[in-house]
């Protein structure tokens, strides 16, 4: 897994992730999101366009971060999850509590 | 992991005899030939049970028990006293001192085994629950968890013993199960809970996360379910109560997915609620598969989650299949498994294989499982379980698994 975080307008952080989020990669993923929160970025877009699969720990990391963002008055949204990831989000019903967007623009607009 | 029994007797022949008798029953046996070494051995590495001779030189069995009860590590270890004297005062004194049971010499070896099993059967749940209660009291703190790690590792080993040994026999239904663990601590679990003459509660779940906290959460869920299924009427209400309990007491990244349902043999219905778990498959009388998509939020992450109950009618020959994602997320192998001298791939080869499969997105998946069910729906429940396992082995090129797998097959008789 590789990632690249960009901080854009309105202090919105976008995590572009490439590769599956499994095993050790999950720790990296979790820490990167924590880092964003610690540096005052509580508006997160997690770009899943290039993520074929995530494991349950990664799902847990997303849930924890989502809650932390909300407590801080911010938000976490997901961008463009692929079929396998989308299915997991639906079966677990996380899709009912996490905003999911198709395009980077609409994801950013979610914070306006 | 086998349960350990410490046998204490100054007669070496008896030590040997008990050891030879208990080891074939699957216990690990340690011995000590006097009171001091017994206390030392038990204190250093607490056994699951102590068989303790009363009449020993220097320090007798009663003194040993008193010392053991004063040591934190050993105070909860069950003790069965063994003595040549069948006197009532000895029995009373022994039980007063804290012995759990009593065996009189000369003993019948079958009686020893039966008493050992009875005492262990009685104390296993206590060993399981105590750390749980303490941990809950400490609000699942890291410190609390670390302290409990030892207890919980033992609990994890016992976890398998707590699983129903075989699927229940129900009038008109044929039930089979499968549980394969990738590690000593399984995140997958199932349970059958008799509710009435015609109703049985069935749960299949998968605790996410890993290690001790996950094992702890699993114990918590199973214990809560066993209590709540008699208090609440609907599966949705039960999942709601469990969700509230887990959401309040654990971190958000520790959660579970599970299905709980009531199989009613009088009405041939399965009434269930699904907390974020893989959708069950229903092979119906139209010879096709319904995916039971009534689902709700996964368990333990959100206190405000709500749950829905749904009912499915089972006609003669219908089949219900519940499974965990360890089945559908089985990765494809390079080549189908051969029948001949097939050498298992090394771990690193398997990892590579697994990762390649993930990159190319080739998983066993729900569709293959449904196809396997359609093809084998005429088989008995246990043969169907076997067919699915064989299909997975064929698909992955390995009989080993990277993830825990659990499966319940319920088939209504003709």
Coordinates of C-alpha atoms in Angstrom, one line a residue:
Chain A
X1 CA 0.0 0.0 0.0
X2 CA 1.2 3.5 -0.8
X3 CA -0.4 6.7 0.1
X4 CA -0.2 10.4 -0.5
X5 CA -1.9 13.0 1.6
X6 CA -2.8 16.4 0.2
X7 CA -4.2 19.3 2.1
X8 CA -6.4 21.5 0.1
X9 CA -8.8 24.4 0.4
X10 CA -10.8 24.7 3.7
X11 CA -8.1 22.6 5.4
X12 CA -9.5 19.4 3.9
X13 CA -7.1 16.5 3.9
X14 CA -7.4 14.0 1.2
X15 CA -5.7 10.6 1.6
X16 CA -5.0 9.0 -1.8
X17 CA -4.4 5.3 -1.1
X18 CA -3.1 2.8 -3.6
X19 CA -3.2 -0.9 -2.9
X20 CA -5.0 -3.2 -0.5
X21 CA -5.3 -2.1 3.1
X22 CA -4.4 -5.4 4.9
X23 CA -2.2 -6.5 7.8
X24 CA 0.7 -4.1 8.5
X25 CA -0.6 -1.6 5.9
X26 CA -3.6 -1.1 8.2
X27 CA -1.4 0.2 10.9
X28 CA 0.2 2.7 8.5
X29 CA -3.3 3.7 7.4
X30 CA -4.5 4.2 10.9
X31 CA -1.5 6.2 11.9
X32 CA -1.8 8.5 8.9
X33 CA -5.4 9.3 9.8
X34 CA -4.4 9.8 13.5
X35 CA -1.6 12.1 12.4
X36 CA -4.1 14.2 10.4
X37 CA -6.3 14.6 13.5
X38 CA -3.4 15.4 15.7
X39 CA -2.3 18.2 13.4
X40 CA -5.7 19.7 13.5
X41 CA -7.2 18.3 10.3
X42 CA -10.6 16.9 11.1
X43 CA -12.0 17.1 7.6
X44 CA -10.8 13.9 5.9
X45 CA -11.5 12.5 2.4
X46 CA -10.3 8.9 2.1
X47 CA -9.8 8.2 -1.6
X48 CA -10.4 4.4 -2.1
X49 CA -10.3 4.5 -5.9
X50 CA -7.2 2.4 -6.1
X51 CA -8.0 0.1 -3.2
X52 CA -9.1 -3.4 -4.2
X53 CA -9.7 -4.6 -0.7
X54 CA -9.6 -3.6 3.0
X55 CA -9.6 -5.9 6.0
X56 CA -11.7 -5.6 9.1
X57 CA -9.0 -3.7 11.1
X58 CA -8.9 -1.1 8.4
X59 CA -12.7 -0.9 8.7
X60 CA -12.2 -0.4 12.4
X61 CA -9.7 2.3 11.8
X62 CA -12.2 4.1 9.6
X63 CA -14.9 3.9 12.2
X64 CA -12.7 5.1 15.0
X65 CA -11.4 8.0 12.9
X66 CA -15.0 8.9 11.8
X67 CA -16.0 9.2 15.4
X68 CA -13.0 11.2 16.4
X69 CA -13.6 13.6 13.5
X70 CA -17.3 14.0 14.5
X71 CA -16.3 14.7 18.1
X72 CA -14.0 17.5 16.9
X73 CA -16.7 18.9 14.7
X74 CA -15.3 17.6 11.5
X75 CA -16.1 14.7 9.2
X76 CA -14.7 11.7 7.4
X77 CA -16.0 10.8 4.0
X78 CA -15.1 8.1 1.5
X79 CA -14.3 8.6 -2.1
X80 CA -15.1 6.1 -4.8
X81 CA -14.8 2.7 -3.1
X82 CA -14.5 -0.3 -5.5
X83 CA -16.8 -3.2 -5.7
X84 CA -15.3 -5.5 -3.0
X85 CA -14.9 -2.6 -0.6
X86 CA -18.4 -1.2 -1.4
X87 CA -19.9 -4.6 -0.6
X88 CA -18.2 -4.8 2.8
X89 CA -19.5 -1.3 3.6
X90 CA -23.0 -2.3 2.6
X91 CA -23.1 -5.7 4.4
X92 CA -21.9 -4.1 7.6
X93 CA -24.2 -1.1 7.1
X94 CA -21.4 1.3 7.5
X95 CA -22.6 2.8 4.3
X96 CA -25.5 4.2 6.3
X97 CA -23.3 6.2 8.6
X98 CA -20.4 7.1 6.4
X99 CA -20.9 9.5 3.5
X100 CA -19.6 8.1 0.2
X101 CA -18.9 10.1 -2.9
X102 CA -18.1 9.3 -6.5
X103 CA -15.9 12.3 -7.3
X104 CA -13.3 14.3 -5.5
X105 CA -15.3 17.5 -6.1
X106 CA -18.5 16.2 -4.6
X107 CA -16.5 14.8 -1.7
X108 CA -15.0 18.2 -1.0
X109 CA -18.4 19.9 -1.4
X110 CA -19.6 17.7 1.5
X111 CA -17.6 19.9 3.8
X112 CA -19.0 23.2 2.5
Chain B
X1 CA -3.8 -26.4 24.3
X2 CA -4.4 -29.2 26.7
X3 CA -5.4 -28.5 30.3
X4 CA -2.8 -29.2 32.9
X5 CA -3.2 -31.3 36.0
X6 CA -0.7 -31.2 38.9
X7 CA -0.7 -34.6 40.7
X8 CA 0.7 -34.5 44.2
X9 CA 1.5 -37.7 46.1
X10 CA 4.5 -39.0 48.1
X11 CA 3.9 -42.5 46.6
X12 CA 5.7 -42.5 43.3
X13 CA 3.8 -45.5 42.0
X14 CA 0.5 -43.6 42.4
X15 CA 2.0 -40.6 40.7
X16 CA 2.9 -42.8 37.7
X17 CA -0.4 -44.6 37.7
X18 CA -2.4 -41.3 37.7
X19 CA -0.2 -39.8 35.0
X20 CA -0.6 -42.9 32.8
X21 CA -4.4 -42.7 33.3
X22 CA -4.9 -39.0 32.7
X23 CA -2.6 -38.4 29.8
X24 CA -4.5 -40.5 27.4
X25 CA -7.6 -38.4 28.3
X26 CA -5.8 -35.4 26.7
X27 CA -4.5 -33.7 29.9
X28 CA -1.0 -32.5 30.4
X29 CA 0.2 -34.0 33.7
X30 CA 2.8 -32.6 36.0
X31 CA 3.8 -34.3 39.3
X32 CA 5.1 -33.3 42.7
X33 CA 6.1 -35.7 45.5
X34 CA 5.8 -33.4 48.5
X35 CA 3.8 -30.4 49.7
X36 CA 6.6 -27.8 49.3
X37 CA 7.4 -28.7 45.7
X38 CA 3.6 -28.8 44.9
X39 CA 3.1 -25.2 46.2
X40 CA 6.2 -24.1 44.3
X41 CA 5.1 -25.8 41.1
X42 CA 1.6 -24.5 41.3
X43 CA 2.8 -21.0 42.1
X44 CA 5.3 -20.8 39.2
X45 CA 2.9 -22.1 36.6
X46 CA -0.6 -22.5 37.8
X47 CA -2.2 -25.7 36.6
X48 CA -5.9 -26.0 35.6
X49 CA -6.5 -28.5 38.5
X50 CA -4.6 -30.1 41.3
X51 CA -5.1 -33.7 42.5
X52 CA -3.7 -33.6 46.0
X53 CA -2.9 -36.4 48.4
X54 CA -3.8 -35.6 52.0
X55 CA -1.4 -37.9 53.8
X56 CA 2.1 -36.7 53.1
X57 CA 5.1 -36.3 55.4
X58 CA 6.2 -32.8 56.4
X59 CA 3.4 -30.9 54.9
X60 CA 0.0 -32.5 54.4
X61 CA -2.7 -31.8 51.9
X62 CA -4.7 -29.5 54.1
X63 CA -1.6 -27.3 54.7
X64 CA -0.9 -27.3 51.0
X65 CA -4.5 -26.1 50.2
X66 CA -4.2 -23.3 52.8
X67 CA -1.0 -22.1 51.2
X68 CA -2.4 -22.3 47.7
X69 CA -5.5 -20.3 48.8
X70 CA -3.2 -17.5 50.0
X71 CA -1.4 -17.1 46.7
X72 CA -3.0 -14.9 44.1
X73 CA -2.0 -17.1 41.2
X74 CA -3.3 -20.3 42.7
X75 CA -6.2 -19.3 44.9
X76 CA -8.7 -20.1 42.2
X77 CA -7.2 -23.4 41.0
X78 CA -9.6 -26.2 41.7
X79 CA -8.3 -29.0 44.0
X80 CA -9.4 -32.6 44.3
X81 CA -8.2 -34.2 47.6
X82 CA -7.1 -37.8 47.5
X83 CA -6.7 -39.8 50.7
X84 CA -6.5 -43.3 52.0
X85 CA -8.8 -42.4 54.9
X86 CA -12.4 -42.3 54.2
X87 CA -13.2 -40.5 57.4
X88 CA -16.0 -37.9 57.4
X89 CA -13.9 -35.3 59.4
X90 CA -11.3 -35.4 56.7
X91 CA -13.8 -34.8 54.0
X92 CA -15.5 -32.0 55.9
X93 CA -12.1 -30.4 56.8
X94 CA -11.0 -30.7 53.2
X95 CA -14.1 -29.1 51.7
X96 CA -14.0 -26.4 54.4
X97 CA -10.4 -25.6 53.5
X98 CA -11.5 -25.1 49.9
X99 CA -11.1 -28.4 48.1
X100 CA -13.5 -28.8 45.2
X101 CA -14.0 -32.6 45.5
X102 CA -12.8 -35.7 47.2
X103 CA -11.5 -39.1 46.1
X104 CA -10.9 -41.9 48.5
X105 CA -8.2 -44.5 48.1
X106 CA -8.2 -47.1 46.8
X107 CA -9.8 -45.4 43.9
X108 CA -11.2 -46.6 40.6
X109 CA -9.3 -44.9 37.8
X110 CA -12.5 -44.3 35.9
X111 CA -13.9 -42.4 38.9
X112 CA -10.8 -40.2 39.0
X113 CA -11.2 -39.3 35.3
X114 CA -14.9 -38.6 35.9
X115 CA -14.3 -36.4 38.9
X116 CA -11.5 -34.5 37.2
X117 CA -13.8 -33.8 34.2
X118 CA -16.7 -32.8 36.4
X119 CA -14.6 -30.4 38.4
X120 CA -13.0 -28.9 35.3
X121 CA -16.4 -28.6 33.7
X122 CA -17.7 -26.7 36.7
X123 CA -14.7 -24.4 37.0
X124 CA -14.1 -23.7 33.3
X125 CA -16.9 -21.1 33.0
X126 CA -15.7 -19.4 36.2
X127 CA -12.2 -19.2 34.9
X128 CA -13.7 -17.7 31.8
X129 CA -16.0 -15.2 33.4
X130 CA -13.9 -13.9 36.3
X131 CA -11.3 -12.1 34.1
X132 CA -14.2 -10.8 32.0
X133 CA -15.9 -9.3 34.9
X134 CA -12.8 -7.7 36.2
X135 CA -12.0 -6.3 32.8
X136 CA -15.4 -4.9 32.4
X137 CA -15.1 -3.2 35.8
X138 CA -11.9 -1.6 34.7
X139 CA -13.6 -0.3 31.6
X140 CA -11.5 -2.3 29.2
X141 CA -8.3 -0.4 30.1
X142 CA -5.1 -1.4 28.5
X143 CA -3.7 -2.2 31.9
X144 CA -6.6 -4.4 32.7
X145 CA -6.3 -6.2 29.5
X146 CA -2.6 -6.8 30.0
X147 CA -3.1 -8.2 33.4
X148 CA -5.7 -10.5 32.0
X149 CA -3.7 -11.7 29.1
X150 CA -2.6 -14.8 30.8
X151 CA -6.1 -15.8 31.9
X152 CA -7.5 -15.0 28.5
X153 CA -5.0 -17.0 26.6
X154 CA -6.1 -19.9 28.7
X155 CA -9.7 -18.9 28.0
X156 CA -9.0 -18.8 24.3
X157 CA -7.7 -22.3 24.5
X158 CA -10.8 -23.4 26.3
X159 CA -13.0 -21.5 23.8
X160 CA -13.0 -24.5 21.5
X161 CA -14.2 -26.7 24.4
X162 CA -17.1 -24.4 24.9
X163 CA -18.2 -24.7 21.3
X164 CA -21.0 -27.2 20.9
X165 CA -19.3 -30.5 20.1
X166 CA -21.8 -31.4 17.5
X167 CA -24.8 -29.8 16.0
X168 CA -28.1 -30.4 17.8
X169 CA -30.5 -33.1 16.8
X170 CA -33.8 -31.5 15.9
X171 CA -37.0 -33.1 14.6
X172 CA -37.3 -32.5 10.9
X173 CA -34.0 -30.7 10.5
X174 CA -30.5 -31.8 9.7
X175 CA -27.8 -29.4 10.9
X176 CA -24.0 -29.5 10.4
X177 CA -21.2 -27.1 11.3
X178 CA -17.6 -26.3 10.5
X179 CA -15.0 -24.2 12.4
X180 CA -11.5 -23.8 11.1
X181 CA -9.1 -21.5 13.0
X182 CA -6.0 -20.0 11.5
X183 CA -4.6 -19.2 15.0
X184 CA -5.2 -20.4 18.5
X185 CA -7.6 -17.6 19.1
X186 CA -10.5 -17.9 16.8
X187 CA -12.5 -14.8 15.9
X188 CA -15.3 -16.9 14.4
X189 CA -17.8 -18.6 16.7
X190 CA -21.2 -20.3 16.7
X191 CA -23.6 -21.5 19.3
X192 CA -26.9 -23.4 19.7
X193 CA -29.1 -22.4 22.6
X194 CA -32.3 -24.5 23.3
X195 CA -35.2 -22.1 24.0
X196 CA -38.2 -24.4 24.1
X197 CA -39.4 -27.8 22.9
X198 CA -39.6 -26.6 19.4
X199 CA -37.3 -23.6 19.3
X200 CA -33.5 -23.3 19.2
X201 CA -31.5 -20.1 19.1
X202 CA -28.6 -20.2 16.6
X203 CA -25.8 -17.7 16.4
X204 CA -22.9 -17.4 14.0
X205 CA -20.5 -14.5 14.4
X206 CA -17.1 -13.1 13.6
X207 CA -15.3 -10.9 16.1
X208 CA -13.1 -8.4 14.3
X209 CA -9.8 -7.2 15.6
X210 CA -7.2 -9.6 17.0
X211 CA -5.6 -11.1 20.0
X212 CA -6.7 -10.8 23.6
X213 CA -9.2 -7.9 23.2
X214 CA -10.9 -9.8 20.4
X215 CA -11.0 -13.0 22.4
X216 CA -12.4 -11.0 25.3
X217 CA -15.1 -9.5 23.2
X218 CA -16.1 -12.9 21.9
X219 CA -16.5 -14.2 25.4
X220 CA -18.5 -11.2 26.3
X221 CA -20.9 -11.5 23.3
X222 CA -21.4 -15.3 23.8
X223 CA -22.1 -14.9 27.5
X224 CA -24.5 -11.9 27.0
X225 CA -26.3 -13.8 24.3
X226 CA -26.8 -16.9 26.4
X227 CA -28.4 -14.7 29.1
X228 CA -30.4 -12.3 26.8
X229 CA -32.0 -14.9 24.6
X230 CA -34.3 -15.9 27.4
X231 CA -35.1 -12.3 28.3
X232 CA -35.9 -10.7 24.9
X233 CA -38.4 -12.0 22.4
X234 CA -37.0 -10.9 19.1
X235 CA -33.6 -11.4 17.6
X236 CA -33.5 -7.7 16.8
X237 CA -34.0 -6.8 20.4
X238 CA -31.2 -9.2 21.4
X239 CA -28.8 -7.8 19.0
X240 CA -29.7 -4.3 20.1
X241 CA -28.9 -5.2 23.7
X242 CA -25.6 -6.8 22.8
X243 CA -24.7 -3.8 20.6
X244 CA -25.4 -1.4 23.4
X245 CA -23.3 -3.4 25.8
X246 CA -20.4 -3.7 23.4
X247 CA -20.6 -0.1 22.1
X248 CA -20.5 1.3 25.6
X249 CA -17.7 -0.8 26.9
X250 CA -15.2 -1.1 24.0
X251 CA -13.3 1.0 21.6
X252 CA -15.0 1.6 18.3
X253 CA -12.4 -0.4 16.4
X254 CA -13.3 -3.5 18.2
X255 CA -16.5 -4.9 16.8
X256 CA -18.3 -8.0 15.6
X257 CA -20.6 -9.1 12.9
X258 CA -23.2 -11.8 13.8
X259 CA -26.4 -13.4 12.9
X260 CA -28.8 -14.5 15.6
X261 CA -32.0 -16.4 14.8
X262 CA -34.6 -18.7 16.2
X263 CA -35.3 -21.9 14.3
X264 CA -38.8 -23.0 15.0
X265 CA -39.4 -26.7 14.2
X266 CA -43.2 -26.4 14.7
X267 CA -43.6 -23.6 12.1
X268 CA -40.5 -24.4 10.0
X269 CA -39.4 -20.8 10.2
X270 CA -36.1 -19.1 10.8
X271 CA -36.6 -15.7 12.4
X272 CA -33.4 -13.7 12.5
X273 CA -31.6 -10.4 12.8
X274 CA -28.3 -9.7 11.1
X275 CA -25.7 -7.4 12.6
X276 CA -23.5 -6.6 9.6
X277 CA -22.7 -10.2 8.8
X278 CA -22.3 -11.9 5.4
X279 CA -25.8 -12.5 4.0
X280 CA -27.0 -16.1 4.5
X281 CA -28.0 -18.2 1.5
X282 CA -31.4 -19.9 1.3
X283 CA -31.8 -22.8 -1.3
X284 CA -35.5 -22.7 -1.7
X285 CA -38.2 -25.0 -3.1
X286 CA -38.1 -23.2 -6.4
X287 CA -34.6 -24.7 -6.7
X288 CA -32.9 -21.4 -6.6
X289 CA -31.0 -19.3 -4.1
X290 CA -32.3 -16.4 -2.1
X291 CA -29.7 -14.2 -0.6
X292 CA -31.2 -13.1 2.8
X293 CA -30.4 -9.4 2.6
X294 CA -32.3 -8.2 5.7
X295 CA -29.3 -6.7 7.6
X296 CA -28.5 -4.1 10.1
X297 CA -25.4 -2.4 11.5
X298 CA -22.4 -4.3 12.7
X299 CA -22.3 -4.9 16.4
X300 CA -20.4 -2.7 18.9
X301 CA -19.4 0.4 17.0
X302 CA -22.4 2.7 17.2
X303 CA -24.6 2.9 20.3
X304 CA -27.5 4.4 18.3
X305 CA -27.7 1.4 15.8
X306 CA -31.1 -0.1 15.2
X307 CA -31.9 -3.7 14.2
X308 CA -34.5 -5.5 12.1
X309 CA -36.0 -8.9 12.5
X310 CA -37.0 -10.9 9.4
X311 CA -38.5 -14.4 9.0
X312 CA -37.8 -17.0 6.4
X313 CA -40.0 -20.1 5.8
X314 CA -38.3 -23.3 5.2
X315 CA -40.0 -25.8 3.0
X316 CA -39.0 -29.5 2.8
X317 CA -35.5 -29.9 1.3
X318 CA -34.7 -26.2 1.8
X319 CA -31.2 -25.4 2.9
X320 CA -29.9 -22.4 4.9
X321 CA -26.2 -21.7 4.8
X322 CA -24.5 -19.3 7.2
X323 CA -20.8 -18.5 6.8
X324 CA -18.1 -16.1 7.8
X325 CA -16.0 -14.0 5.4
X326 CA -13.1 -16.4 5.9
X327 CA -15.0 -18.6 3.4
X328 CA -15.8 -16.0 0.7
X329 CA -12.5 -14.2 1.1
X330 CA -10.5 -17.4 0.4
X331 CA -7.9 -16.4 -2.2
X332 CA -7.4 -18.3 -5.4
X333 CA -4.3 -20.5 -5.7
X334 CA -1.9 -21.0 -8.6
X335 CA -3.1 -24.4 -9.4
X336 CA -5.8 -26.8 -8.3
X337 CA -4.8 -29.1 -5.6
X338 CA -3.6 -32.5 -6.9
X339 CA -4.7 -35.8 -5.5
X340 CA -1.2 -37.3 -5.3
X341 CA 1.9 -36.3 -3.4
X342 CA 1.1 -32.7 -3.1
X343 CA 3.6 -30.7 -1.0
X344 CA 2.2 -27.9 1.0
X345 CA 3.6 -24.5 0.0
X346 CA 5.7 -22.7 2.5
X347 CA 4.3 -19.8 4.5
X348 CA 6.0 -17.2 2.4
X349 CA 4.8 -18.9 -0.8
X350 CA 1.4 -18.9 0.5
X351 CA 1.6 -15.2 1.4
X352 CA 2.7 -14.4 -2.1
X353 CA 0.0 -16.5 -3.5
X354 CA -2.5 -14.8 -1.3
X355 CA -1.3 -11.3 -2.2
X356 CA -1.3 -12.0 -5.9
X357 CA -4.8 -13.2 -5.6
X358 CA -5.8 -10.0 -3.9
X359 CA -4.2 -7.9 -6.6
X360 CA -6.1 -9.8 -9.3
X361 CA -9.2 -9.6 -7.1
X362 CA -9.8 -13.4 -7.3
X363 CA -11.7 -14.5 -4.3
X364 CA -13.9 -17.4 -3.7
X365 CA -16.8 -15.0 -3.2
X366 CA -20.5 -15.4 -2.6
X367 CA -21.3 -16.4 -6.1
X368 CA -19.1 -19.5 -6.0
X369 CA -20.5 -20.4 -2.6
X370 CA -24.0 -20.1 -4.1
X371 CA -23.0 -22.2 -7.1
X372 CA -21.5 -24.9 -4.8
X373 CA -24.7 -24.9 -2.7
X374 CA -26.9 -25.2 -5.8
X375 CA -24.8 -28.1 -7.1
X376 CA -24.8 -30.0 -3.8
X377 CA -28.2 -29.0 -2.3
X378 CA -29.4 -32.7 -2.5
X379 CA -26.7 -33.8 -0.1
X380 CA -27.1 -34.1 3.7
X381 CA -26.0 -31.1 5.8
X382 CA -22.7 -32.6 6.7
X383 CA -21.9 -33.8 3.2
X384 CA -22.8 -30.3 2.0
X385 CA -20.3 -28.8 4.5
X386 CA -17.7 -31.2 3.2
X387 CA -18.5 -30.3 -0.4
X388 CA -17.9 -26.6 0.4
X389 CA -14.6 -27.3 2.2
X390 CA -13.5 -29.4 -0.8
X391 CA -14.5 -26.7 -3.2
X392 CA -12.5 -24.1 -1.1
X393 CA -9.4 -26.4 -1.1
X394 CA -9.7 -26.9 -4.9
X395 CA -10.1 -23.1 -5.4
X396 CA -7.2 -22.0 -3.2
X397 CA -4.9 -25.0 -3.9
X398 CA -4.5 -25.5 -0.2
X399 CA -6.3 -27.1 2.7
X400 CA -4.8 -24.5 5.0
X401 CA -6.6 -21.3 5.8
X402 CA -5.3 -17.8 6.5
X403 CA -8.5 -16.6 8.1
X404 CA -10.9 -18.3 10.5
X405 CA -13.8 -20.0 8.8
X406 CA -17.1 -21.0 10.2
X407 CA -20.1 -22.5 8.5
X408 CA -23.5 -23.7 9.6
X409 CA -25.7 -25.7 7.2
X410 CA -29.4 -26.3 8.1
X411 CA -31.5 -28.5 6.0
X412 CA -35.2 -29.3 6.4
X413 CA -36.0 -33.0 5.9
X414 CA -38.4 -34.1 3.3

